[in-house]
mmCIF file of C-alpha atoms in Angstrom:
data_model
loop_
_atom_site.group_PDB
_atom_site.id
_atom_site.type_symbol
_atom_site.label_atom_id
_atom_site.label_comp_id
_atom_site.label_asym_id
_atom_site.label_seq_id
_atom_site.Cartn_x
_atom_site.Cartn_y
_atom_site.Cartn_z
ATOM 1 C CA UNK A 1 46.687 105.355 108.078
ATOM 2 C CA UNK A 2 49.344 108.049 108.588
ATOM 3 C CA UNK A 3 51.445 105.766 110.778
ATOM 4 C CA UNK A 4 51.502 102.983 108.186
ATOM 5 C CA UNK A 5 52.261 105.420 105.369
ATOM 6 C CA UNK A 6 55.166 106.936 107.306
ATOM 7 C CA UNK A 7 56.599 103.457 107.902
ATOM 8 C CA UNK A 8 56.324 102.574 104.227
ATOM 9 C CA UNK A 9 57.882 105.855 103.082
ATOM 10 C CA UNK A 10 60.806 105.357 105.457
ATOM 11 C CA UNK A 11 61.340 101.786 104.240
ATOM 12 C CA UNK A 12 61.330 102.661 100.539
ATOM 13 C CA UNK A 13 63.678 105.605 100.995
ATOM 14 C CA UNK A 14 66.348 103.678 102.879
ATOM 15 C CA UNK A 15 65.865 100.084 103.997
ATOM 16 C CA UNK A 16 64.666 98.666 100.657
ATOM 17 C CA UNK A 17 68.236 98.774 99.320
ATOM 18 C CA UNK A 18 69.011 95.769 101.527
ATOM 19 C CA UNK A 19 66.130 93.713 100.104
ATOM 20 C CA UNK A 20 67.588 91.412 97.460
ATOM 21 C CA UNK A 21 64.120 90.575 96.110
ATOM 22 C CA UNK A 22 63.742 94.206 94.997
ATOM 23 C CA UNK A 23 67.154 94.372 93.325
ATOM 24 C CA UNK A 24 65.834 94.151 89.773
ATOM 25 C CA UNK A 25 64.668 96.867 87.426
ATOM 26 C CA UNK A 26 61.049 95.660 87.276
ATOM 27 C CA UNK A 27 58.082 97.974 87.483
ATOM 28 C CA UNK A 28 55.863 95.451 89.244
ATOM 29 C CA UNK A 29 58.446 93.643 91.368
ATOM 30 C CA UNK A 30 61.594 95.751 91.583
ATOM 31 C CA UNK A 31 63.292 99.122 91.662
ATOM 32 C CA UNK A 32 61.096 100.855 89.079
ATOM 33 C CA UNK A 33 58.030 100.299 91.235
ATOM 34 C CA UNK A 34 59.978 101.786 94.139
ATOM 35 C CA UNK A 35 60.943 104.730 91.899
ATOM 36 C CA UNK A 36 57.272 105.405 91.156
ATOM 37 C CA UNK A 37 56.464 105.444 94.875
ATOM 38 C CA UNK A 38 59.427 107.705 95.635
ATOM 39 C CA UNK A 39 58.377 110.052 92.837
ATOM 40 C CA UNK A 40 54.765 110.294 94.013
ATOM 41 C CA UNK A 41 55.998 110.855 97.562
ATOM 42 C CA UNK A 42 58.129 113.738 96.294
ATOM 43 C CA UNK A 43 55.197 115.230 94.361
ATOM 44 C CA UNK A 44 53.223 115.640 97.592
ATOM 45 C CA UNK A 45 56.203 116.452 99.838
ATOM 46 C CA UNK A 46 59.361 117.835 98.198
ATOM 47 C CA UNK A 47 61.700 116.351 100.782
ATOM 48 C CA UNK A 48 65.422 116.629 99.843
ATOM 49 C CA UNK A 49 66.001 113.085 101.164
ATOM 50 C CA UNK A 50 63.415 111.786 98.726
ATOM 51 C CA UNK A 51 65.080 113.671 95.880
ATOM 52 C CA UNK A 52 68.405 112.011 96.707
ATOM 53 C CA UNK A 53 66.739 108.587 96.935
ATOM 54 C CA UNK A 54 65.164 109.104 93.487
ATOM 55 C CA UNK A 55 68.528 110.020 91.934
ATOM 56 C CA UNK A 56 70.276 107.011 93.503
ATOM 57 C CA UNK A 57 67.526 104.602 92.501
ATOM 58 C CA UNK A 58 67.381 105.896 88.927
ATOM 59 C CA UNK A 59 71.148 105.450 88.644
ATOM 60 C CA UNK A 60 70.891 101.836 89.794
ATOM 61 C CA UNK A 61 68.017 101.153 87.381
ATOM 62 C CA UNK A 62 70.123 102.448 84.495
ATOM 63 C CA UNK A 63 72.939 100.118 85.523
ATOM 64 C CA UNK A 64 70.534 97.177 85.584
ATOM 65 C CA UNK A 65 69.252 98.133 82.120
ATOM 66 C CA UNK A 66 72.774 97.735 80.761
ATOM 67 C CA UNK A 67 72.947 94.092 81.876
ATOM 68 C CA UNK A 68 71.610 92.707 78.614
ATOM 69 C CA UNK A 69 71.702 89.078 79.721
ATOM 70 C CA UNK A 70 69.163 89.687 82.500
ATOM 71 C CA UNK A 71 66.851 92.106 80.666
ATOM 72 C CA UNK A 72 63.343 91.230 79.471
ATOM 73 C CA UNK A 73 61.110 93.333 77.255
ATOM 74 C CA UNK A 74 57.878 93.152 79.247
ATOM 75 C CA UNK A 75 55.793 95.973 80.656
ATOM 76 C CA UNK A 76 55.510 94.207 83.997
ATOM 77 C CA UNK A 77 59.179 93.740 84.796
ATOM 78 C CA UNK A 78 61.208 94.604 81.719
ATOM 79 C CA UNK A 79 62.390 97.417 79.494
ATOM 80 C CA UNK A 80 58.900 98.512 78.375
ATOM 81 C CA UNK A 81 57.680 99.213 81.907
ATOM 82 C CA UNK A 82 60.906 100.907 83.012
ATOM 83 C CA UNK A 83 60.996 103.088 79.891
ATOM 84 C CA UNK A 84 57.303 103.970 80.252
ATOM 85 C CA UNK A 85 57.955 105.128 83.809
ATOM 86 C CA UNK A 86 61.006 107.197 82.849
ATOM 87 C CA UNK A 87 58.955 108.861 80.102
ATOM 88 C CA UNK A 88 56.134 109.614 82.542
ATOM 89 C CA UNK A 89 58.468 111.091 85.163
ATOM 90 C CA UNK A 90 59.953 113.286 82.440
ATOM 91 C CA UNK A 91 56.437 114.433 81.457
ATOM 92 C CA UNK A 92 55.726 115.661 84.994
ATOM 93 C CA UNK A 93 59.141 117.393 85.128
ATOM 94 C CA UNK A 94 60.462 115.212 87.925
ATOM 95 C CA UNK A 95 63.484 113.897 86.058
ATOM 96 C CA UNK A 96 65.216 114.620 82.786
ATOM 97 C CA UNK A 97 64.823 111.479 80.717
ATOM 98 C CA UNK A 98 68.147 110.093 79.402
ATOM 99 C CA UNK A 99 67.332 110.211 75.689
ATOM 100 C CA UNK A 100 70.079 107.779 74.702
ATOM 101 C CA UNK A 101 68.584 105.130 76.983
ATOM 102 C CA UNK A 102 65.074 105.655 75.561
ATOM 103 C CA UNK A 103 66.377 105.526 71.985
ATOM 104 C CA UNK A 104 68.125 102.244 72.743
ATOM 105 C CA UNK A 105 64.964 100.962 74.418
ATOM 106 C CA UNK A 106 62.972 101.837 71.301
ATOM 107 C CA UNK A 107 65.241 99.739 69.104
ATOM 108 C CA UNK A 108 65.291 96.791 71.491
ATOM 109 C CA UNK A 109 61.538 96.856 72.070
ATOM 110 C CA UNK A 110 60.678 97.171 68.387
ATOM 111 C CA UNK A 111 62.581 93.946 67.666
ATOM 112 C CA UNK A 112 61.006 92.219 70.654
ATOM 113 C CA UNK A 113 57.533 93.382 69.643
ATOM 114 C CA UNK A 114 57.906 91.916 66.153
ATOM 115 C CA UNK A 115 58.798 88.535 67.626
ATOM 116 C CA UNK A 116 55.898 88.587 70.083
ATOM 117 C CA UNK A 117 53.407 89.524 67.375
ATOM 118 C CA UNK A 118 54.666 86.725 65.135
ATOM 119 C CA UNK A 119 53.912 84.316 67.989
ATOM 120 C CA UNK A 120 50.488 85.864 68.707
ATOM 121 C CA UNK A 121 51.637 86.765 72.233
ATOM 122 C CA UNK A 122 49.277 89.637 73.009
ATOM 123 C CA UNK A 123 49.643 89.622 76.791
ATOM 124 C CA UNK A 124 49.261 93.007 78.483
ATOM 125 C CA UNK A 125 51.752 92.362 81.280
ATOM 126 C CA UNK A 126 54.334 90.218 79.503
ATOM 127 C CA UNK A 127 53.635 90.408 75.775
ATOM 128 C CA UNK A 128 52.967 92.632 72.778
ATOM 129 C CA UNK A 129 50.181 94.837 74.127
ATOM 130 C CA UNK A 130 52.237 95.871 77.145
ATOM 131 C CA UNK A 131 55.137 96.917 74.914
ATOM 132 C CA UNK A 132 52.658 98.725 72.664
ATOM 133 C CA UNK A 133 51.549 100.890 75.588
ATOM 134 C CA UNK A 134 55.115 102.160 75.793
ATOM 135 C CA UNK A 135 55.123 103.021 72.080
ATOM 136 C CA UNK A 136 51.798 104.818 72.575
ATOM 137 C CA UNK A 137 53.504 106.878 75.271
ATOM 138 C CA UNK A 138 56.275 107.598 72.746
ATOM 139 C CA UNK A 139 53.680 108.566 70.073
ATOM 140 C CA UNK A 140 55.039 106.023 67.604
ATOM 141 C CA UNK A 141 51.932 105.782 65.423
ATOM 142 C CA UNK A 142 53.480 103.508 62.775
ATOM 143 C CA UNK A 143 54.302 100.767 65.266
ATOM 144 C CA UNK A 144 50.875 101.064 66.886
ATOM 145 C CA UNK A 145 49.208 100.865 63.460
ATOM 146 C CA UNK A 146 51.020 97.587 62.836
ATOM 147 C CA UNK A 147 49.820 96.223 66.186
ATOM 148 C CA UNK A 148 46.229 97.186 65.385
ATOM 149 C CA UNK A 149 46.509 95.379 62.033
ATOM 150 C CA UNK A 150 47.792 92.288 63.841
ATOM 151 C CA UNK A 151 44.911 92.403 66.339
ATOM 152 C CA UNK A 152 42.526 92.467 63.388
ATOM 153 C CA UNK A 153 44.104 89.582 61.506
ATOM 154 C CA UNK A 154 44.476 87.286 64.522
ATOM 155 C CA UNK A 155 41.098 87.899 66.160
ATOM 156 C CA UNK A 156 38.251 85.427 65.722
ATOM 157 C CA UNK A 157 35.113 86.923 64.194
ATOM 158 C CA UNK A 158 31.605 85.512 64.420
ATOM 159 C CA UNK A 159 28.661 87.721 63.455
ATOM 160 C CA UNK A 160 29.078 90.807 65.664
ATOM 161 C CA UNK A 161 31.415 89.095 68.125
ATOM 162 C CA UNK A 162 35.214 89.289 68.266
ATOM 163 C CA UNK A 163 37.618 87.531 70.612
ATOM 164 C CA UNK A 164 41.273 86.618 70.881
ATOM 165 C CA UNK A 165 42.885 83.355 71.987
ATOM 166 C CA UNK A 166 46.082 82.778 73.928
ATOM 167 C CA UNK A 167 48.069 79.714 74.878
ATOM 168 C CA UNK A 168 47.941 79.082 78.629
ATOM 169 C CA UNK A 169 51.162 77.217 79.379
ATOM 170 C CA UNK A 170 50.898 77.468 83.156
ATOM 171 C CA UNK A 171 47.485 76.061 84.063
ATOM 172 C CA UNK A 172 45.838 74.391 81.077
ATOM 173 C CA UNK A 173 48.639 73.688 78.560
ATOM 174 C CA UNK A 174 45.983 74.539 76.006
ATOM 175 C CA UNK A 175 44.458 77.471 74.135
ATOM 176 C CA UNK A 176 42.039 79.632 76.109
ATOM 177 C CA UNK A 177 39.877 82.708 75.657
ATOM 178 C CA UNK A 178 40.826 84.828 78.645
ATOM 179 C CA UNK A 179 38.313 87.473 79.775
ATOM 180 C CA UNK A 180 40.494 89.248 82.347
ATOM 181 C CA UNK A 181 42.338 92.555 82.403
ATOM 182 C CA UNK A 182 45.892 91.379 83.052
ATOM 183 C CA UNK A 183 46.161 88.717 80.354
ATOM 184 C CA UNK A 184 42.947 88.714 78.368
ATOM 185 C CA UNK A 185 40.309 90.444 76.284
ATOM 186 C CA UNK A 186 39.592 93.251 78.740
ATOM 187 C CA UNK A 187 43.224 94.336 78.497
ATOM 188 C CA UNK A 188 43.049 94.336 74.690
ATOM 189 C CA UNK A 189 39.881 96.459 74.812
ATOM 190 C CA UNK A 190 41.660 98.907 77.128
ATOM 191 C CA UNK A 191 44.459 99.197 74.558
ATOM 192 C CA UNK A 192 42.042 99.669 71.647
ATOM 193 C CA UNK A 193 40.315 102.504 73.470
ATOM 194 C CA UNK A 194 43.701 104.176 74.033
ATOM 195 C CA UNK A 195 44.350 103.935 70.293
ATOM 196 C CA UNK A 196 40.988 105.581 69.575
ATOM 197 C CA UNK A 197 41.865 108.423 71.951
ATOM 198 C CA UNK A 198 45.170 108.830 70.072
ATOM 199 C CA UNK A 199 43.252 108.746 66.749
ATOM 200 C CA UNK A 200 45.247 105.805 65.389
ATOM 201 C CA UNK A 201 43.100 103.752 62.990
ATOM 202 C CA UNK A 202 39.999 104.754 64.996
ATOM 203 C CA UNK A 203 37.420 103.083 62.731
ATOM 204 C CA UNK A 204 39.060 99.657 62.889
ATOM 205 C CA UNK A 205 39.664 100.031 66.622
ATOM 206 C CA UNK A 206 36.043 101.019 67.254
ATOM 207 C CA UNK A 207 34.816 97.972 65.360
ATOM 208 C CA UNK A 208 37.051 95.634 67.362
ATOM 209 C CA UNK A 209 36.157 97.406 70.604
ATOM 210 C CA UNK A 210 32.402 97.219 70.019
ATOM 211 C CA UNK A 211 32.449 93.584 68.917
ATOM 212 C CA UNK A 212 34.859 92.658 71.702
ATOM 213 C CA UNK A 213 32.420 94.169 74.182
ATOM 214 C CA UNK A 214 29.621 92.185 72.551
ATOM 215 C CA UNK A 215 31.610 89.005 73.094
ATOM 216 C CA UNK A 216 32.261 89.793 76.754
ATOM 217 C CA UNK A 217 28.602 90.479 77.451
ATOM 218 C CA UNK A 218 27.638 87.296 75.600
ATOM 219 C CA UNK A 219 29.579 85.437 78.317
ATOM 220 C CA UNK A 220 27.860 87.136 81.243
ATOM 221 C CA UNK A 221 26.854 84.573 83.875
ATOM 222 C CA UNK A 222 24.012 84.528 86.373
ATOM 223 C CA UNK A 223 25.187 86.254 89.549
ATOM 224 C CA UNK A 224 22.706 84.261 91.636
ATOM 225 C CA UNK A 225 23.990 80.912 90.371
ATOM 226 C CA UNK A 226 27.714 81.659 90.161
ATOM 227 C CA UNK A 227 28.332 84.521 92.630
ATOM 228 C CA UNK A 228 30.067 86.410 89.809
ATOM 229 C CA UNK A 229 29.273 87.806 86.377
ATOM 230 C CA UNK A 230 32.335 86.600 84.473
ATOM 231 C CA UNK A 231 34.534 83.526 84.386
ATOM 232 C CA UNK A 232 38.329 83.741 84.302
ATOM 233 C CA UNK A 233 38.643 82.085 80.902
ATOM 234 C CA UNK A 234 37.225 79.373 78.666
ATOM 235 C CA UNK A 235 39.054 76.585 76.893
ATOM 236 C CA UNK A 236 38.830 77.236 73.159
ATOM 237 C CA UNK A 237 37.701 73.670 72.542
ATOM 238 C CA UNK A 238 34.701 74.299 74.841
ATOM 239 C CA UNK A 239 33.833 77.736 73.544
ATOM 240 C CA UNK A 240 31.444 76.743 70.772
ATOM 241 C CA UNK A 241 29.495 74.201 72.773
ATOM 242 C CA UNK A 242 25.882 75.168 73.329
ATOM 243 C CA UNK A 243 26.379 75.223 77.088
ATOM 244 C CA UNK A 244 29.806 76.357 78.198
ATOM 245 C CA UNK A 245 30.918 75.625 81.731
ATOM 246 C CA UNK A 246 30.424 78.351 84.312
ATOM 247 C CA UNK A 247 33.065 79.146 86.882
ATOM 248 C CA UNK A 248 33.705 81.325 89.875
ATOM 249 C CA UNK A 249 36.208 84.186 89.648
ATOM 250 C CA UNK A 250 37.868 86.116 92.446
ATOM 251 C CA UNK A 251 37.454 89.762 93.416
ATOM 252 C CA UNK A 252 40.631 91.338 92.055
ATOM 253 C CA UNK A 253 42.375 93.689 89.649
ATOM 254 C CA UNK A 254 43.920 90.914 87.547
ATOM 255 C CA UNK A 255 40.947 88.581 86.993
ATOM 256 C CA UNK A 256 37.240 88.589 87.569
ATOM 257 C CA UNK A 257 34.360 91.038 87.712
ATOM 258 C CA UNK A 258 36.027 94.014 89.382
ATOM 259 C CA UNK A 259 38.953 94.304 86.980
ATOM 260 C CA UNK A 260 36.754 93.657 83.935
ATOM 261 C CA UNK A 261 33.924 96.024 84.905
ATOM 262 C CA UNK A 262 36.249 98.812 86.052
ATOM 263 C CA UNK A 263 37.895 98.614 82.625
ATOM 264 C CA UNK A 264 34.536 98.652 80.835
ATOM 265 C CA UNK A 265 32.936 101.499 82.789
ATOM 266 C CA UNK A 266 34.823 104.355 81.036
ATOM 267 C CA UNK A 267 34.253 102.678 77.652
ATOM 268 C CA UNK A 268 30.466 102.981 77.847
ATOM 269 C CA UNK A 269 29.048 105.751 75.648
ATOM 270 C CA UNK A 270 25.471 106.154 76.862
ATOM 271 C CA UNK A 271 23.845 106.741 80.224
ATOM 272 C CA UNK A 272 22.026 103.402 80.079
ATOM 273 C CA UNK A 273 25.252 101.513 79.305
ATOM 274 C CA UNK A 274 27.113 103.195 82.158
ATOM 275 C CA UNK A 275 24.192 102.578 84.514
ATOM 276 C CA UNK A 276 24.186 98.878 83.691
ATOM 277 C CA UNK A 277 27.910 98.563 84.494
ATOM 278 C CA UNK A 278 27.498 100.663 87.644
ATOM 279 C CA UNK A 279 24.725 98.384 88.925
ATOM 280 C CA UNK A 280 26.848 95.317 88.216
ATOM 281 C CA UNK A 281 29.710 96.917 90.144
ATOM 282 C CA UNK A 282 27.434 97.704 93.085
ATOM 283 C CA UNK A 283 26.466 94.027 93.174
ATOM 284 C CA UNK A 284 30.154 93.135 92.988
ATOM 285 C CA UNK A 285 30.831 95.462 95.937
ATOM 286 C CA UNK A 286 28.627 93.257 98.122
ATOM 287 C CA UNK A 287 31.174 90.457 97.909
ATOM 288 C CA UNK A 288 33.181 90.909 101.105
ATOM 289 C CA UNK A 289 33.518 87.472 102.714
ATOM 290 C CA UNK A 290 36.581 85.283 102.169
ATOM 291 C CA UNK A 291 34.681 82.659 100.176
ATOM 292 C CA UNK A 292 33.295 85.262 97.756
ATOM 293 C CA UNK A 293 36.535 87.199 97.269
ATOM 294 C CA UNK A 294 39.438 84.745 97.756
ATOM 295 C CA UNK A 295 41.431 87.667 99.185
ATOM 296 C CA UNK A 296 44.275 86.637 101.481
ATOM 297 C CA UNK A 297 46.789 89.496 101.279
ATOM 298 C CA UNK A 298 47.201 93.237 100.774
ATOM 299 C CA UNK A 299 48.568 93.202 97.211
ATOM 300 C CA UNK A 300 47.343 95.295 94.299
ATOM 301 C CA UNK A 301 47.130 92.313 91.952
ATOM 302 C CA UNK A 302 44.706 90.003 93.745
ATOM 303 C CA UNK A 303 44.646 91.457 97.249
ATOM 304 C CA UNK A 304 42.788 94.038 99.270
ATOM 305 C CA UNK A 305 44.793 97.123 98.207
ATOM 306 C CA UNK A 306 43.923 96.564 94.564
ATOM 307 C CA UNK A 307 40.236 96.192 95.394
ATOM 308 C CA UNK A 308 40.283 99.383 97.478
ATOM 309 C CA UNK A 309 42.106 101.309 94.740
ATOM 310 C CA UNK A 310 39.696 100.197 92.013
ATOM 311 C CA UNK A 311 36.604 101.071 94.029
ATOM 312 C CA UNK A 312 38.135 104.463 94.823
ATOM 313 C CA UNK A 313 38.749 105.045 91.127
ATOM 314 C CA UNK A 314 35.112 104.134 90.455
ATOM 315 C CA UNK A 315 34.047 106.661 93.087
ATOM 316 C CA UNK A 316 36.067 109.363 91.313
ATOM 317 C CA UNK A 317 34.512 108.403 87.962
ATOM 318 C CA UNK A 318 30.903 108.083 89.129
ATOM 319 C CA UNK A 319 30.693 110.223 92.291
ATOM 320 C CA UNK A 320 28.725 107.348 93.846
ATOM 321 C CA UNK A 321 29.481 107.391 97.577
ATOM 322 C CA UNK A 322 28.792 103.655 97.840
ATOM 323 C CA UNK A 323 32.035 103.013 95.988
ATOM 324 C CA UNK A 324 33.873 105.240 98.473
ATOM 325 C CA UNK A 325 32.392 103.283 101.384
ATOM 326 C CA UNK A 326 33.509 99.922 100.030
ATOM 327 C CA UNK A 327 36.923 101.354 99.155
ATOM 328 C CA UNK A 328 37.243 102.406 102.807
ATOM 329 C CA UNK A 329 36.288 98.901 103.930
ATOM 330 C CA UNK A 330 39.075 97.330 101.865
ATOM 331 C CA UNK A 331 41.520 100.048 102.882
ATOM 332 C CA UNK A 332 41.028 99.110 106.534
ATOM 333 C CA UNK A 333 41.403 95.449 105.599
ATOM 334 C CA UNK A 334 44.691 96.231 103.846
ATOM 335 C CA UNK A 335 46.052 98.054 106.877
ATOM 336 C CA UNK A 336 45.114 95.068 109.047
ATOM 337 C CA UNK A 337 47.281 92.831 106.813
ATOM 338 C CA UNK A 338 50.262 95.201 106.948
ATOM 339 C CA UNK A 339 53.325 94.184 108.926
ATOM 340 C CA UNK A 340 56.784 95.285 107.789
ATOM 341 C CA UNK A 341 58.390 92.893 110.263
ATOM 342 C CA UNK A 342 56.701 89.870 108.707
ATOM 343 C CA UNK A 343 59.345 88.288 106.460
ATOM 344 C CA UNK A 344 56.664 86.386 104.571
ATOM 345 C CA UNK A 345 55.180 89.628 103.235
ATOM 346 C CA UNK A 346 56.279 90.727 99.788
ATOM 347 C CA UNK A 347 57.612 94.215 99.114
ATOM 348 C CA UNK A 348 57.038 94.824 95.384
ATOM 349 C CA UNK A 349 54.567 97.145 93.693
ATOM 350 C CA UNK A 350 52.040 94.615 92.411
ATOM 351 C CA UNK A 351 51.932 92.047 95.196
ATOM 352 C CA UNK A 352 53.552 93.660 98.233
ATOM 353 C CA UNK A 353 53.665 96.472 100.772
ATOM 354 C CA UNK A 354 54.648 98.965 98.088
ATOM 355 C CA UNK A 355 51.164 98.612 96.586
ATOM 356 C CA UNK A 356 49.630 99.554 99.922
ATOM 357 C CA UNK A 357 51.928 102.579 100.022
ATOM 358 C CA UNK A 358 50.671 103.675 96.597
ATOM 359 C CA UNK A 359 47.075 103.246 97.777
ATOM 360 C CA UNK A 360 47.657 105.264 100.972
ATOM 361 C CA UNK A 361 49.385 108.091 99.096
ATOM 362 C CA UNK A 362 46.585 108.186 96.547
ATOM 363 C CA UNK A 363 43.881 108.312 99.222
ATOM 364 C CA UNK A 364 45.614 110.942 101.348
ATOM 365 C CA UNK A 365 46.663 113.370 98.610
ATOM 366 C CA UNK A 366 44.066 114.581 96.086
ATOM 367 C CA UNK A 367 46.911 116.052 94.029
ATOM 368 C CA UNK A 368 47.734 112.546 92.781
ATOM 369 C CA UNK A 369 44.261 112.298 91.256
ATOM 370 C CA UNK A 370 44.583 115.575 89.345
ATOM 371 C CA UNK A 371 44.644 115.519 85.551
ATOM 372 C CA UNK A 372 48.344 116.417 85.519
ATOM 373 C CA UNK A 373 49.626 113.763 87.916
ATOM 374 C CA UNK A 374 47.051 110.947 87.709
ATOM 375 C CA UNK A 375 48.529 109.341 84.581
ATOM 376 C CA UNK A 376 50.612 107.155 86.900
ATOM 377 C CA UNK A 377 47.443 105.023 87.082
ATOM 378 C CA UNK A 378 48.071 103.902 83.510
ATOM 379 C CA UNK A 379 50.582 101.515 85.052
ATOM 380 C CA UNK A 380 47.516 99.629 86.329
ATOM 381 C CA UNK A 381 45.496 100.398 83.161
ATOM 382 C CA UNK A 382 43.099 102.688 85.012
ATOM 383 C CA UNK A 383 43.399 105.754 82.769
#
């Protein structure tokens, strides 16, 4: 593990500058993800070379931010994610946030958010909810209140169930009800819980959260029949049929049981509720073969590093050693995939070697799981 981590640290302090695929400001695919890794590396080892690399990278990110024609607003790879990271690094006293840049980001993102909300684009990675996480970080309660109102007016209510639709232009060219963390209901529930913690319209948020949870559990499948508890999504036109189609979902952060249940676990209020989710997660942990996981790479998004990181987070939350054991299994699997010389391997935060680096740092250094420093995990919606 140490050998691989040393190789990754060396690459993302020096060699990454020659990788054209990383020469964008994105949090998930570009320089901002690298900046996070550099920053966490510096937290655990205050190496002067790392400090220089951070300063150089931050300077380049600011230059990229000024190229208006190539800038997006998204949390994943746009202004919201970059600005969230800069704010976080300022909070842990690692950099001094350039206030003029954040003020400009606020204005740009507020306009973008209005447009996304008008189009009912609630996506966590690329849409309104992702941008809203930045405004939560900035404590802009008025903007967040408006987003909560929009979530209420555009949700679909039936008895004690609430859900949200989205248009899937990539796979279905139709409206779907997405259950996943990255693009669906689980991500919205994560956001609502954050609003409750910040005491922004808590009563309305609690109602949506509780009824959203009811909807998710109403769609729970038979594990024996389907090898998973939750589908990826349902077509809206099929949703109200007496028997909706069942489907298999992968083991991953972005979609499927692990991402959904890891999001739900901290939201449970009673022992019995938490125990139910924990038992479902222990069943999920038994899925280790290729056909039951669909894992083919080391990425955080839908690869082995993400699975290892989530199970490790569950271990920290529950103190159940079984989660630590399965996290170790997927950590070893991730290391077996790792090869910096393989040109086919990606290098970004969400889908590449950088994600493995984050995992290795997190596992090696308990400091990164402390209350003060662990908020970096909000980038993956784990806090």
